[in-house]
Amino acid sequence: MADIPLTQVRADYMAMTHRKRLYSGILLAVFVALMASGFVLADDRNAGGFWSGLHRIFDFPAEVLSEAAQKLPDLPAHIVKYAPSLIETINIAGASTLIGALFAMVLSMLATKGMARWPRLIPLFRRAMDITRAMPEIVVALVLIFVLGGGPVPAMIAIAFHTTGALGKLFSEVNENASLKPIEGLHSVGASWLQRMMLGVVPQVAPNYLSYALLRFEINIRASAILGFVGAGGIGYDLKNAMSWGKGQYDEAAAIFLLLFGTIVIVDQLSSVLRDRLTYGTRLEATL
Amino acid sequence: MTAATLKTQADALFLRKRLTAFALPLVILAYLGYIFVSFDIPGLAERANLENGKTLIRDSYSYKTHVTMDNRTHQVVYAVEGERKGTYPAGQHPDWVTENGAETVVDLSHGNSVRFSAGIIQFSGGDGYELTARPDNKGVNASFPSGDLPAWINASKNRVVVTLPDARLTITRNRSEVFRYAFGWELFFFTLDSPYHGMAFTDLISHAFSGEAGAIFSDFWGNAMWRHADVAWAMFETVLMAFLGTFGAALVALPLAFLAARNFTPLLTLRFAARRLFDFFRGVDALIWTIVLARAFGPGPLTGALAILITDTGSFGKMFSEALENVDGKQIEGVQSTGAKPLQRYRFGVIPQVTPVFLSQVLYFLESNTRSATIIGAITGGGIGLLLTQAIITQKDWEEVSYYIVLIIGMVMLMDWISGILRQKLIKG
């Protein structure tokens, strides 16, 4: 090893550090400039300005809350009234997660090396998953509402469509980590493709699949509430109606807000406890 | 433990497994059955409008050219999709129309044709069916061959509709209109009033090189039918919403996440407050944030960006604080042993550990927020989501709807690809 004087090493090191700092400084400056100009641009294009609207953020929530507080005795009745819509929203999410997960399971297996039924078609199934994943739910929902009429079915199909792609990608990542030996073993005794998958793959991947599906269910509840807002039934639709009644009638909107918020928080907590249990076994740490 | 007890235990285990293996599909089936009933899927057939579906699919890959005659002035107008923006300039007409003085003959393919002449409409079908109408103030006055009307003709006193495989003829008292379908997205590049409409690609290139590139581009960009400039701007707005929302949320969540992490904030109440704040931001869904913010800021991209920002502050806060709780304490100790002050300990002991994790999560959200921005845009009115809902509400511009859908899918896939590349680059260093 050639002898390099310590001062030389030190100078080189400092030069490198400075260069690195300069690069990250430039990157940071570009990023900050982008963010700032982006906000200015978005502010220009908005109907109301940011600064003129800032103090009004709490006006609407305050209005809704004060009306709800005035008519507090009516609140339980409203909650009972909107419970069926809430159940519909949850059912849309549940059914679409279930259907999407079933399709995703099959598609992801067809798109994983070593498991695929037709190895040549792997790219095809991958692209299919990419496209379904890229499709925002609202696109499918709006088109289906035109054909099938309003109601929960278009929302269910739309969310299931996107879920297929989203879960399909996650499932194929799980599949890639699964051991292929059970499949080989089953193959050697003459098992069919379906048997190889059900007996060789599913037991390995089921906990991870379930964990991802739960996470998706959580997301899908939000999605189904949003789709209701554009006419696909459930609590979102009621919310839109309650909002359109205007001032003095916000107590029903408040009840719906409350139901939606409560549901999302409860499902969130439940699914995170369940997912923890699925990934770390039954050992449950007190979550705070 | 004897072998016998082990065997009974194993048997019980197998029995349980077998039961769950059979019960699970049954539970799923039962749930789907319940959904089938509660969503009234049998009643879907009545509610569904298959005619709408057919129009939608056909319009998405083909276009109509309308030939309209005013029954009083006898003036004939040709227009793509029947829109003013797609009207043929005077003296021009599609090549399946023949003009002989006052007579206009429209070839409707399959041997069908329609003859407009001075207020008289004659339809002759490929199978020899003849129909003549002389509309006036009192009615359409159509005369049909003797016998029952065929199923593809719908006639009343004031209206006659002839539906053909690729065309349709509608006669009312004031107007006679016939349109014919053709494959493709007409006028996608240039509208009829542009000199470049119908020009071959090679000719276009040579024109472009002879100094007309700017004119060609502005004719394409300002296309009144497809509004390329507006669409591009809307796409940019959607991406802008996603970008501002995602990175803004990351910036807000970063300091708050330290407050919510057990190893950085020993004070229980503070930690608890930060976590509940995250839960609140996430629990009040993007939908509700959008509604609340739209009341304050009005519709537009800023509202959408802020709705994403607030919701994702909750998500990022939770994820970041979990990542912070998993940092390796040894690195911080090592930095501390060199005499680093607290701020330096964070800078050199913590940040380098968590940056790749944070960035990868943020970039992952960027892609999914592009989709959310489309949805929020449809609700709050901004970006490509707004254009899409507008096109769907008119219920006739399905070719534009399919164009927007293709663009949205392309945009999301592009964002996915970019974020994937950046993730790999940043994580590997």
XYZ file of C-alpha atoms in Angstrom, chain A residues 21 31 34-35 38-39 41-43 45-50 53-54 56-57 60-61 87-88 90-92 94-95 98-99 102 127 130-131 133-139 142-143 146-153 156 162 169-170 216 218 222 225-226 229-230 236 239 243 250 257 260-261 264-265 268-269 272 275 285-286 288, chain B residues 28 31-32 34-35 38-39 41 44 47-50 52-53 56 233 236-237 240 243-244 247-248 251 262 268 271-272 275-276 279-280 282-288 291-293 295-303 305-306 309 311 318 348 364 367 371 374-375 378-379 388-389 392 395 398 401 405 408-409 412-413 416 423:
156
model
C -23.134 18.858 1.014
C -37.165 20.960 -3.853
C -40.677 23.488 -6.447
C -42.877 23.249 -3.369
C -46.314 24.761 -6.667
C -48.293 26.150 -3.773
C -49.581 28.118 -8.623
C -52.232 25.974 -6.935
C -53.334 28.996 -4.938
C -55.824 28.348 -9.771
C -58.058 27.909 -6.753
C -61.440 29.621 -6.608
C -60.710 31.085 -3.170
C -57.254 32.091 -2.005
C -55.336 30.377 0.763
C -59.790 31.264 3.352
C -57.479 30.295 6.157
C -62.651 30.264 7.539
C -61.399 26.679 7.856
C -67.979 25.110 8.603
C -67.007 22.534 11.246
C -73.759 -1.040 6.829
C -74.133 -0.756 3.080
C -69.107 -1.437 4.971
C -70.628 -4.205 2.874
C -69.428 -2.558 -0.332
C -66.171 -6.025 2.479
C -67.519 -7.601 -0.682
C -63.203 -10.281 -0.771
C -63.801 -10.450 -4.515
C -59.819 -13.795 -4.641
C -49.608 -5.932 -17.187
C -50.669 -2.949 -13.468
C -53.614 -1.629 -15.444
C -54.099 -1.037 -10.203
C -53.669 2.219 -12.080
C -57.423 2.606 -12.578
C -58.878 4.989 -9.977
C -62.117 3.612 -8.541
C -64.078 6.687 -9.532
C -63.454 6.115 -13.225
C -68.906 6.660 -12.900
C -68.986 4.659 -16.108
C -74.245 5.272 -16.298
C -74.879 1.707 -17.425
C -76.123 -0.048 -14.281
C -77.808 2.870 -12.535
C -76.926 4.129 -9.070
C -76.571 1.863 -6.064
C -73.950 -0.263 -4.389
C -73.152 -2.619 -7.280
C -68.496 -2.753 -5.456
C -58.766 -1.652 -8.269
C -48.929 -6.676 -6.643
C -48.529 -7.185 -2.891
C -57.008 -3.029 1.950
C -59.491 -0.331 5.746
C -62.835 5.146 2.751
C -67.668 6.383 1.288
C -66.152 8.597 -1.418
C -70.577 10.880 -2.753
C -70.671 10.608 -6.554
C -71.464 8.924 1.150
C -73.787 12.737 3.308
C -74.937 18.618 2.967
C -76.467 20.188 9.432
C -69.604 12.576 10.016
C -67.986 7.682 9.340
C -65.237 8.865 11.646
C -62.870 4.372 10.200
C -61.146 4.645 13.567
C -58.319 0.977 11.708
C -57.581 -0.098 15.283
C -53.928 -3.035 13.126
C -52.368 -7.525 11.525
C -47.962 -5.914 22.996
C -50.047 -3.281 24.640
C -50.805 2.816 22.948
C -67.236 -16.648 2.177
C -71.343 -13.640 2.864
C -71.455 -13.337 -0.906
C -75.961 -12.110 1.696
C -74.422 -9.427 -0.524
C -78.830 -7.099 0.113
C -77.446 -5.361 -2.997
C -78.374 -8.080 -7.709
C -79.978 -5.193 -11.431
C -82.181 -1.111 -13.453
C -79.371 -1.644 -15.922
C -79.678 0.219 -19.170
C -77.981 -1.964 -21.745
C -76.528 3.030 -22.535
C -73.807 0.424 -22.348
C -70.877 3.922 -24.471
C -53.006 21.459 -17.903
C -50.439 18.735 -14.565
C -52.829 20.052 -11.940
C -49.346 18.983 -8.717
C -46.935 16.265 -5.279
C -47.799 19.134 -2.944
C -44.368 16.128 0.225
C -46.152 18.759 2.262
C -42.609 17.836 5.934
C -41.521 6.323 22.490
C -46.503 10.046 28.008
C -46.809 11.182 23.004
C -50.432 10.320 23.535
C -50.704 9.930 18.359
C -54.340 10.890 18.816
C -55.457 9.184 14.368
C -57.777 12.148 14.032
C -56.436 9.863 9.334
C -59.838 9.043 10.746
C -61.501 12.148 9.365
C -61.214 10.802 5.903
C -59.953 12.675 2.823
C -63.594 12.946 1.761
C -64.551 14.958 4.844
C -65.714 18.974 1.979
C -64.540 21.086 4.895
C -61.661 22.687 2.975
C -66.045 25.428 2.082
C -63.106 27.590 3.121
C -61.016 27.746 -0.044
C -63.522 27.054 -2.788
C -62.957 24.468 -5.515
C -59.539 24.093 -7.083
C -56.203 22.345 -6.889
C -55.151 23.968 -3.614
C -58.135 22.470 -1.802
C -53.614 19.394 -2.257
C -54.471 20.437 1.298
C -51.742 16.925 2.908
C -54.928 13.057 5.609
C -47.922 7.040 12.308
C -25.911 12.127 12.334
C -44.893 5.009 -2.459
C -48.125 7.166 -6.728
C -55.007 8.329 -7.991
C -58.016 12.285 -9.555
C -60.822 11.271 -7.201
C -63.757 14.964 -9.270
C -65.347 15.999 -5.969
C -63.694 13.273 -16.549
C -66.848 13.905 -14.517
C -69.428 11.672 -18.193
C -73.483 11.423 -21.465
C -67.708 8.862 -24.525
C -64.149 9.735 -21.536
C -59.285 7.096 -18.886
C -55.235 8.701 -16.278
C -54.009 5.116 -16.429
C -50.634 6.730 -12.720
C -48.427 4.095 -14.310
C -45.567 4.441 -10.329
C -37.050 4.418 -4.500
